[in-house]
């Protein structure tokens, strides 16, 4: 039996900020720049409120153009954020191209596979599915590529040859992906599954969706990291 989703009153939602306020206090006491934390929280609130309105509009659309445009914006943002650790070492444009290719190809192919073959929605561009899953895929691939890029640059600066740096960077990028596979169902209930269970979905049905999500995120993220490292290492070979 599916239960109605409970809307959280703003007064109760405000209580969720208590742990964050405690963290900001610790940052202040330990001289860890609480201003950065405040900025991150304010940006999170603004981005979520804006995306709420954007998704409300997108979910009511019946044209694939807006959905594809939204995916392109998400891809561009994910790629720009992913190269953040590399902005101090130069060649930002080249690395941005690598990241766009890596996340776009791995994430795009995975999204197409899951959307068209696994879920097969009608219409095929159903915004609630395509935009939601696209955001999950791009975000996970962004983190994996960012870890791989940072580790690859660190290995090279430490004197490692290109192949060794690529191997170590790839292994570093896989750590959070593999940890999430080990922990799911034992240490953590992922967000999508938690939301479905809270909304009254049968847990066994939610498990199927979560298996799909875990395969989707792990595969897309690992492949994106591998593509980026292949491109970056190939550029280093003539040097």
PDB file of C-alpha atoms in Angstrom:
ATOM      1  CA  UNK A   1       0.000   0.000   0.000  1.00  0.00           C
ATOM      2  CA  UNK A   2       1.448   3.322  -1.076  1.00  0.00           C
ATOM      3  CA  UNK A   3       1.299   6.111   1.490  1.00  0.00           C
ATOM      4  CA  UNK A   4       0.992   9.806   0.718  1.00  0.00           C
ATOM      5  CA  UNK A   5       4.245  11.735   0.785  1.00  0.00           C
ATOM      6  CA  UNK A   6       4.332  13.993   3.833  1.00  0.00           C
ATOM      7  CA  UNK A   7       5.227  17.604   3.084  1.00  0.00           C
ATOM      8  CA  UNK A   8       7.718  18.877   5.656  1.00  0.00           C
ATOM      9  CA  UNK A   9       6.626  22.192   7.223  1.00  0.00           C
ATOM     10  CA  UNK A  10       9.241  24.942   7.002  1.00  0.00           C
ATOM     11  CA  UNK A  11       9.329  25.230  10.794  1.00  0.00           C
ATOM     12  CA  UNK A  12      10.328  21.578  11.075  1.00  0.00           C
ATOM     13  CA  UNK A  13      12.671  21.750   8.110  1.00  0.00           C
ATOM     14  CA  UNK A  14      14.575  24.485   9.944  1.00  0.00           C
ATOM     15  CA  UNK A  15      15.432  21.941  12.647  1.00  0.00           C
ATOM     16  CA  UNK A  16      17.492  20.019  10.080  1.00  0.00           C
ATOM     17  CA  UNK A  17      19.984  22.888  10.148  1.00  0.00           C
ATOM     18  CA  UNK A  18      20.930  22.190  13.774  1.00  0.00           C
ATOM     19  CA  UNK A  19      23.796  19.773  12.901  1.00  0.00           C
ATOM     20  CA  UNK A  20      25.032  22.242  10.275  1.00  0.00           C
ATOM     21  CA  UNK A  21      25.048  25.099  12.789  1.00  0.00           C
ATOM     22  CA  UNK A  22      27.010  22.878  15.168  1.00  0.00           C
ATOM     23  CA  UNK A  23      29.532  22.189  12.397  1.00  0.00           C
ATOM     24  CA  UNK A  24      29.874  25.906  11.659  1.00  0.00           C
ATOM     25  CA  UNK A  25      30.572  26.537  15.337  1.00  0.00           C
ATOM     26  CA  UNK A  26      33.302  23.879  15.322  1.00  0.00           C
ATOM     27  CA  UNK A  27      34.772  25.439  12.185  1.00  0.00           C
ATOM     28  CA  UNK A  28      34.791  28.818  13.917  1.00  0.00           C
ATOM     29  CA  UNK A  29      36.438  27.465  17.066  1.00  0.00           C
ATOM     30  CA  UNK A  30      39.055  25.598  15.068  1.00  0.00           C
ATOM     31  CA  UNK A  31      39.718  28.560  12.752  1.00  0.00           C
ATOM     32  CA  UNK A  32      38.576  26.583   9.742  1.00  0.00           C
ATOM     33  CA  UNK A  33      36.917  29.496   7.889  1.00  0.00           C
ATOM     34  CA  UNK A  34      33.208  29.211   8.722  1.00  0.00           C
ATOM     35  CA  UNK A  35      32.563  31.766   5.980  1.00  0.00           C
ATOM     36  CA  UNK A  36      33.255  29.074   3.410  1.00  0.00           C
ATOM     37  CA  UNK A  37      30.724  26.813   5.104  1.00  0.00           C
ATOM     38  CA  UNK A  38      28.127  29.585   5.198  1.00  0.00           C
ATOM     39  CA  UNK A  39      28.701  30.299   1.526  1.00  0.00           C
ATOM     40  CA  UNK A  40      28.313  26.615   0.663  1.00  0.00           C
ATOM     41  CA  UNK A  41      25.049  26.359   2.618  1.00  0.00           C
ATOM     42  CA  UNK A  42      23.647  29.542   1.079  1.00  0.00           C
ATOM     43  CA  UNK A  43      24.589  28.349  -2.387  1.00  0.00           C
ATOM     44  CA  UNK A  44      23.014  24.956  -1.726  1.00  0.00           C
ATOM     45  CA  UNK A  45      19.737  26.593  -0.668  1.00  0.00           C
ATOM     46  CA  UNK A  46      19.671  28.909  -3.670  1.00  0.00           C
ATOM     47  CA  UNK A  47      20.505  26.145  -6.145  1.00  0.00           C
ATOM     48  CA  UNK A  48      17.896  23.754  -4.757  1.00  0.00           C
ATOM     49  CA  UNK A  49      15.159  26.392  -4.719  1.00  0.00           C
ATOM     50  CA  UNK A  50      15.972  27.392  -8.297  1.00  0.00           C
ATOM     51  CA  UNK A  51      16.121  23.803  -9.532  1.00  0.00           C
ATOM     52  CA  UNK A  52      12.793  23.140  -7.837  1.00  0.00           C
ATOM     53  CA  UNK A  53      11.152  25.780 -10.015  1.00  0.00           C
ATOM     54  CA  UNK A  54      13.052  24.646 -13.103  1.00  0.00           C
ATOM     55  CA  UNK A  55      12.026  21.010 -12.610  1.00  0.00           C
ATOM     56  CA  UNK A  56       8.418  22.011 -12.010  1.00  0.00           C
ATOM     57  CA  UNK A  57       8.477  23.686 -15.414  1.00  0.00           C
ATOM     58  CA  UNK A  58      10.385  20.857 -17.117  1.00  0.00           C
ATOM     59  CA  UNK A  59       8.139  18.123 -15.750  1.00  0.00           C
ATOM     60  CA  UNK A  60       5.191  19.823 -17.410  1.00  0.00           C
ATOM     61  CA  UNK A  61       6.875  20.085 -20.815  1.00  0.00           C
ATOM     62  CA  UNK A  62       6.162  17.843 -23.769  1.00  0.00           C
ATOM     63  CA  UNK A  63       9.185  18.695 -25.890  1.00  0.00           C
ATOM     64  CA  UNK A  64      12.545  16.884 -25.831  1.00  0.00           C
ATOM     65  CA  UNK A  65      14.477  20.047 -26.723  1.00  0.00           C
ATOM     66  CA  UNK A  66      14.179  21.518 -23.225  1.00  0.00           C
ATOM     67  CA  UNK A  67      15.087  18.201 -21.624  1.00  0.00           C
ATOM     68  CA  UNK A  68      18.211  17.843 -23.775  1.00  0.00           C
ATOM     69  CA  UNK A  69      19.121  21.470 -23.093  1.00  0.00           C
ATOM     70  CA  UNK A  70      18.858  20.828 -19.361  1.00  0.00           C
ATOM     71  CA  UNK A  71      21.119  17.789 -19.676  1.00  0.00           C
ATOM     72  CA  UNK A  72      23.684  19.884 -21.565  1.00  0.00           C
ATOM     73  CA  UNK A  73      23.665  22.515 -18.822  1.00  0.00           C
ATOM     74  CA  UNK A  74      24.128  19.808 -16.185  1.00  0.00           C
ATOM     75  CA  UNK A  75      26.980  18.252 -18.168  1.00  0.00           C
ATOM     76  CA  UNK A  76      28.738  21.588 -18.575  1.00  0.00           C
ATOM     77  CA  UNK A  77      28.390  22.400 -14.880  1.00  0.00           C
ATOM     78  CA  UNK A  78      29.615  18.950 -13.828  1.00  0.00           C
ATOM     79  CA  UNK A  79      32.638  19.220 -16.114  1.00  0.00           C
ATOM     80  CA  UNK A  80      33.579  22.677 -14.857  1.00  0.00           C
ATOM     81  CA  UNK A  81      33.308  21.592 -11.229  1.00  0.00           C
ATOM     82  CA  UNK A  82      35.284  18.403 -11.917  1.00  0.00           C
ATOM     83  CA  UNK A  83      38.380  20.306 -13.055  1.00  0.00           C
ATOM     84  CA  UNK A  84      38.399  22.538  -9.980  1.00  0.00           C
ATOM     85  CA  UNK A  85      41.465  20.754  -8.478  1.00  0.00           C
ATOM     86  CA  UNK A  86      43.401  21.472 -11.695  1.00  0.00           C
ATOM     87  CA  UNK A  87      42.748  25.180 -12.114  1.00  0.00           C
ATOM     88  CA  UNK A  88      46.010  26.124 -10.424  1.00  0.00           C
ATOM     89  CA  UNK A  89      48.228  24.033 -12.693  1.00  0.00           C
ATOM     90  CA  UNK A  90      47.234  25.493 -16.063  1.00  0.00           C
ATOM     91  CA  UNK A  91      45.889  23.861 -19.251  1.00  0.00           C
ATOM     92  CA  UNK A  92      42.358  24.267 -17.922  1.00  0.00           C
ATOM     93  CA  UNK A  93      40.872  24.376 -21.413  1.00  0.00           C
ATOM     94  CA  UNK A  94      42.472  21.100 -22.460  1.00  0.00           C
ATOM     95  CA  UNK A  95      41.436  19.297 -19.293  1.00  0.00           C
ATOM     96  CA  UNK A  96      37.910  20.701 -19.559  1.00  0.00           C
ATOM     97  CA  UNK A  97      37.678  19.164 -23.022  1.00  0.00           C
ATOM     98  CA  UNK A  98      38.840  15.808 -21.670  1.00  0.00           C
ATOM     99  CA  UNK A  99      36.305  15.947 -18.847  1.00  0.00           C
ATOM    100  CA  UNK A 100      33.458  16.929 -21.179  1.00  0.00           C
ATOM    101  CA  UNK A 101      34.282  14.004 -23.446  1.00  0.00           C
ATOM    102  CA  UNK A 102      34.648  11.584 -20.528  1.00  0.00           C
ATOM    103  CA  UNK A 103      31.488  12.501 -18.633  1.00  0.00           C
ATOM    104  CA  UNK A 104      29.475  13.164 -21.781  1.00  0.00           C
ATOM    105  CA  UNK A 105      30.287   9.851 -23.454  1.00  0.00           C
ATOM    106  CA  UNK A 106      30.197   7.576 -20.407  1.00  0.00           C
ATOM    107  CA  UNK A 107      27.257   9.357 -18.802  1.00  0.00           C
ATOM    108  CA  UNK A 108      25.310   9.830 -22.018  1.00  0.00           C
ATOM    109  CA  UNK A 109      25.611   6.209 -23.113  1.00  0.00           C
ATOM    110  CA  UNK A 110      24.692   4.945 -19.654  1.00  0.00           C
ATOM    111  CA  UNK A 111      21.688   7.269 -19.468  1.00  0.00           C
ATOM    112  CA  UNK A 112      20.514   6.128 -22.903  1.00  0.00           C
ATOM    113  CA  UNK A 113      20.891   2.467 -21.930  1.00  0.00           C
ATOM    114  CA  UNK A 114      18.975   2.824 -18.669  1.00  0.00           C
ATOM    115  CA  UNK A 115      16.283   5.080 -20.105  1.00  0.00           C
ATOM    116  CA  UNK A 116      15.584   3.340 -23.398  1.00  0.00           C
ATOM    117  CA  UNK A 117      16.265  -0.315 -22.582  1.00  0.00           C
ATOM    118  CA  UNK A 118      15.719  -0.742 -18.844  1.00  0.00           C
ATOM    119  CA  UNK A 119      12.914   1.705 -18.015  1.00  0.00           C
ATOM    120  CA  UNK A 120      11.556   2.407 -21.526  1.00  0.00           C
ATOM    121  CA  UNK A 121       9.318   5.365 -20.565  1.00  0.00           C
ATOM    122  CA  UNK A 122       6.632   6.865 -22.783  1.00  0.00           C
ATOM    123  CA  UNK A 123       7.593   9.352 -24.100  1.00  0.00           C
ATOM    124  CA  UNK A 124      11.256   8.433 -24.276  1.00  0.00           C
ATOM    125  CA  UNK A 125      12.300  11.870 -22.998  1.00  0.00           C
ATOM    126  CA  UNK A 126      10.068  11.732 -19.909  1.00  0.00           C
ATOM    127  CA  UNK A 127      11.607  14.605 -17.880  1.00  0.00           C
ATOM    128  CA  UNK A 128      10.996  13.051 -14.462  1.00  0.00           C
ATOM    129  CA  UNK A 129      13.130  10.085 -15.476  1.00  0.00           C
ATOM    130  CA  UNK A 130      15.689  11.520 -17.899  1.00  0.00           C
ATOM    131  CA  UNK A 131      16.569  14.670 -15.953  1.00  0.00           C
ATOM    132  CA  UNK A 132      16.591  12.930 -12.577  1.00  0.00           C
ATOM    133  CA  UNK A 133      18.773  10.018 -13.682  1.00  0.00           C
ATOM    134  CA  UNK A 134      20.962  12.296 -15.791  1.00  0.00           C
ATOM    135  CA  UNK A 135      21.702  14.440 -12.767  1.00  0.00           C
ATOM    136  CA  UNK A 136      22.615  11.393 -10.701  1.00  0.00           C
ATOM    137  CA  UNK A 137      24.900  10.023 -13.407  1.00  0.00           C
ATOM    138  CA  UNK A 138      26.679  13.289 -14.159  1.00  0.00           C
ATOM    139  CA  UNK A 139      27.206  14.065 -10.467  1.00  0.00           C
ATOM    140  CA  UNK A 140      28.703  10.660  -9.738  1.00  0.00           C
ATOM    141  CA  UNK A 141      30.913  10.761 -12.840  1.00  0.00           C
ATOM    142  CA  UNK A 142      31.986  14.290 -11.900  1.00  0.00           C
ATOM    143  CA  UNK A 143      33.257  13.111  -8.524  1.00  0.00           C
ATOM    144  CA  UNK A 144      35.093  10.134  -9.999  1.00  0.00           C
ATOM    145  CA  UNK A 145      36.757  12.195 -12.729  1.00  0.00           C
ATOM    146  CA  UNK A 146      37.687  14.934 -10.268  1.00  0.00           C
ATOM    147  CA  UNK A 147      39.377  12.397  -7.980  1.00  0.00           C
ATOM    148  CA  UNK A 148      41.154  10.801 -10.921  1.00  0.00           C
ATOM    149  CA  UNK A 149      42.336  14.154 -12.283  1.00  0.00           C
ATOM    150  CA  UNK A 150      43.644  15.372  -8.937  1.00  0.00           C
ATOM    151  CA  UNK A 151      45.470  12.112  -8.220  1.00  0.00           C
ATOM    152  CA  UNK A 152      46.882  11.912 -11.749  1.00  0.00           C
ATOM    153  CA  UNK A 153      48.308  15.430 -11.485  1.00  0.00           C
ATOM    154  CA  UNK A 154      49.732  14.695  -8.031  1.00  0.00           C
ATOM    155  CA  UNK A 155      51.399  11.492  -9.231  1.00  0.00           C
ATOM    156  CA  UNK A 156      52.980  13.255 -12.194  1.00  0.00           C
ATOM    157  CA  UNK A 157      54.230  16.114 -10.039  1.00  0.00           C
ATOM    158  CA  UNK A 158      55.787  13.505  -7.747  1.00  0.00           C
ATOM    159  CA  UNK A 159      57.821  12.086 -10.617  1.00  0.00           C
ATOM    160  CA  UNK A 160      55.706   9.077 -11.582  1.00  0.00           C
ATOM    161  CA  UNK A 161      55.653   7.967 -15.207  1.00  0.00           C
ATOM    162  CA  UNK A 162      52.397   8.350 -17.108  1.00  0.00           C
ATOM    163  CA  UNK A 163      51.294   4.699 -16.920  1.00  0.00           C
ATOM    164  CA  UNK A 164      51.927   4.474 -13.179  1.00  0.00           C
ATOM    165  CA  UNK A 165      50.171   7.774 -12.551  1.00  0.00           C
ATOM    166  CA  UNK A 166      47.173   6.638 -14.589  1.00  0.00           C
ATOM    167  CA  UNK A 167      46.926   3.313 -12.761  1.00  0.00           C
ATOM    168  CA  UNK A 168      47.155   4.896  -9.306  1.00  0.00           C
ATOM    169  CA  UNK A 169      44.689   7.633 -10.228  1.00  0.00           C
ATOM    170  CA  UNK A 170      42.178   5.106 -11.545  1.00  0.00           C
ATOM    171  CA  UNK A 171      42.454   3.031  -8.379  1.00  0.00           C
ATOM    172  CA  UNK A 172      41.895   6.154  -6.278  1.00  0.00           C
ATOM    173  CA  UNK A 173      38.796   7.058  -8.291  1.00  0.00           C
ATOM    174  CA  UNK A 174      37.383   3.565  -7.764  1.00  0.00           C
ATOM    175  CA  UNK A 175      37.677   3.650  -3.961  1.00  0.00           C
ATOM    176  CA  UNK A 176      34.435   5.556  -3.215  1.00  0.00           C
ATOM    177  CA  UNK A 177      32.592   3.622  -5.924  1.00  0.00           C
ATOM    178  CA  UNK A 178      33.589   0.240  -4.528  1.00  0.00           C
ATOM    179  CA  UNK A 179      32.991   1.390  -0.950  1.00  0.00           C
ATOM    180  CA  UNK A 180      29.444   2.368  -1.865  1.00  0.00           C
ATOM    181  CA  UNK A 181      28.855  -1.106  -3.323  1.00  0.00           C
ATOM    182  CA  UNK A 182      30.219  -2.757  -0.183  1.00  0.00           C
ATOM    183  CA  UNK A 183      28.173  -0.522   2.131  1.00  0.00           C
ATOM    184  CA  UNK A 184      24.798  -0.445   0.399  1.00  0.00           C
ATOM    185  CA  UNK A 185      22.184  -2.344   2.367  1.00  0.00           C
ATOM    186  CA  UNK A 186      24.554  -2.859   5.309  1.00  0.00           C
ATOM    187  CA  UNK A 187      25.832   0.569   6.305  1.00  0.00           C
ATOM    188  CA  UNK A 188      23.605   2.792   4.217  1.00  0.00           C
ATOM    189  CA  UNK A 189      20.250   2.941   2.490  1.00  0.00           C
ATOM    190  CA  UNK A 190      20.802   5.109  -0.604  1.00  0.00           C
ATOM    191  CA  UNK A 191      18.769   8.249  -1.125  1.00  0.00           C
ATOM    192  CA  UNK A 192      16.581   6.950  -3.936  1.00  0.00           C
ATOM    193  CA  UNK A 193      15.663   3.780  -2.044  1.00  0.00           C
ATOM    194  CA  UNK A 194      15.064   5.724   1.172  1.00  0.00           C
ATOM    195  CA  UNK A 195      12.739   8.124  -0.629  1.00  0.00           C
ATOM    196  CA  UNK A 196      10.783   5.284  -2.203  1.00  0.00           C
ATOM    197  CA  UNK A 197      10.415   3.419   1.087  1.00  0.00           C
ATOM    198  CA  UNK A 198       9.328   6.591   2.897  1.00  0.00           C
ATOM    199  CA  UNK A 199       6.701   7.188   0.221  1.00  0.00           C
ATOM    200  CA  UNK A 200       5.255   3.729   0.796  1.00  0.00           C
ATOM    201  CA  UNK A 201       6.798   1.714  -2.058  1.00  0.00           C
ATOM    202  CA  UNK A 202       7.294  -2.015  -1.432  1.00  0.00           C
ATOM    203  CA  UNK A 203      10.932  -2.415  -0.253  1.00  0.00           C
ATOM    204  CA  UNK A 204      11.519  -5.264  -2.708  1.00  0.00           C
ATOM    205  CA  UNK A 205      10.412  -3.045  -5.583  1.00  0.00           C
ATOM    206  CA  UNK A 206      12.665  -0.271  -4.284  1.00  0.00           C
ATOM    207  CA  UNK A 207      15.563  -2.757  -4.185  1.00  0.00           C
ATOM    208  CA  UNK A 208      15.247  -3.417  -7.923  1.00  0.00           C
ATOM    209  CA  UNK A 209      15.435   0.279  -8.683  1.00  0.00           C
ATOM    210  CA  UNK A 210      18.413   0.672  -6.371  1.00  0.00           C
ATOM    211  CA  UNK A 211      20.268  -2.178  -8.068  1.00  0.00           C
ATOM    212  CA  UNK A 212      19.705  -0.367 -11.349  1.00  0.00           C
ATOM    213  CA  UNK A 213      20.976   2.893  -9.848  1.00  0.00           C
ATOM    214  CA  UNK A 214      24.083   1.337  -8.313  1.00  0.00           C
ATOM    215  CA  UNK A 215      25.055  -0.366 -11.581  1.00  0.00           C
ATOM    216  CA  UNK A 216      24.323   2.847 -13.465  1.00  0.00           C
ATOM    217  CA  UNK A 217      26.406   5.091 -11.223  1.00  0.00           C
ATOM    218  CA  UNK A 218      29.312   2.700 -10.721  1.00  0.00           C
ATOM    219  CA  UNK A 219      29.645   1.888 -14.402  1.00  0.00           C
ATOM    220  CA  UNK A 220      29.287   5.439 -15.701  1.00  0.00           C
ATOM    221  CA  UNK A 221      31.648   6.881 -13.092  1.00  0.00           C
ATOM    222  CA  UNK A 222      34.373   4.300 -13.521  1.00  0.00           C
ATOM    223  CA  UNK A 223      34.233   4.466 -17.308  1.00  0.00           C
ATOM    224  CA  UNK A 224      34.293   8.279 -17.242  1.00  0.00           C
ATOM    225  CA  UNK A 225      37.405   8.221 -15.049  1.00  0.00           C
ATOM    226  CA  UNK A 226      39.057   5.712 -17.384  1.00  0.00           C
ATOM    227  CA  UNK A 227      38.274   7.827 -20.461  1.00  0.00           C
ATOM    228  CA  UNK A 228      39.630  10.979 -18.845  1.00  0.00           C
ATOM    229  CA  UNK A 229      42.832   9.266 -17.729  1.00  0.00           C
ATOM    230  CA  UNK A 230      43.331   7.715 -21.160  1.00  0.00           C
ATOM    231  CA  UNK A 231      43.060  11.124 -22.825  1.00  0.00           C
ATOM    232  CA  UNK A 232      45.241  12.863 -20.239  1.00  0.00           C
ATOM    233  CA  UNK A 233      47.923  10.158 -20.298  1.00  0.00           C
ATOM    234  CA  UNK A 234      48.005  10.097 -24.098  1.00  0.00           C
ATOM    235  CA  UNK A 235      48.674  13.829 -24.131  1.00  0.00           C
ATOM    236  CA  UNK A 236      51.613  13.281 -21.796  1.00  0.00           C
ATOM    237  CA  UNK A 237      53.275  10.560 -23.883  1.00  0.00           C
ATOM    238  CA  UNK A 238      55.043  12.811 -26.426  1.00  0.00           C
ATOM    239  CA  UNK A 239      56.443  14.891 -23.581  1.00  0.00           C
TER     240      UNK A 239
END
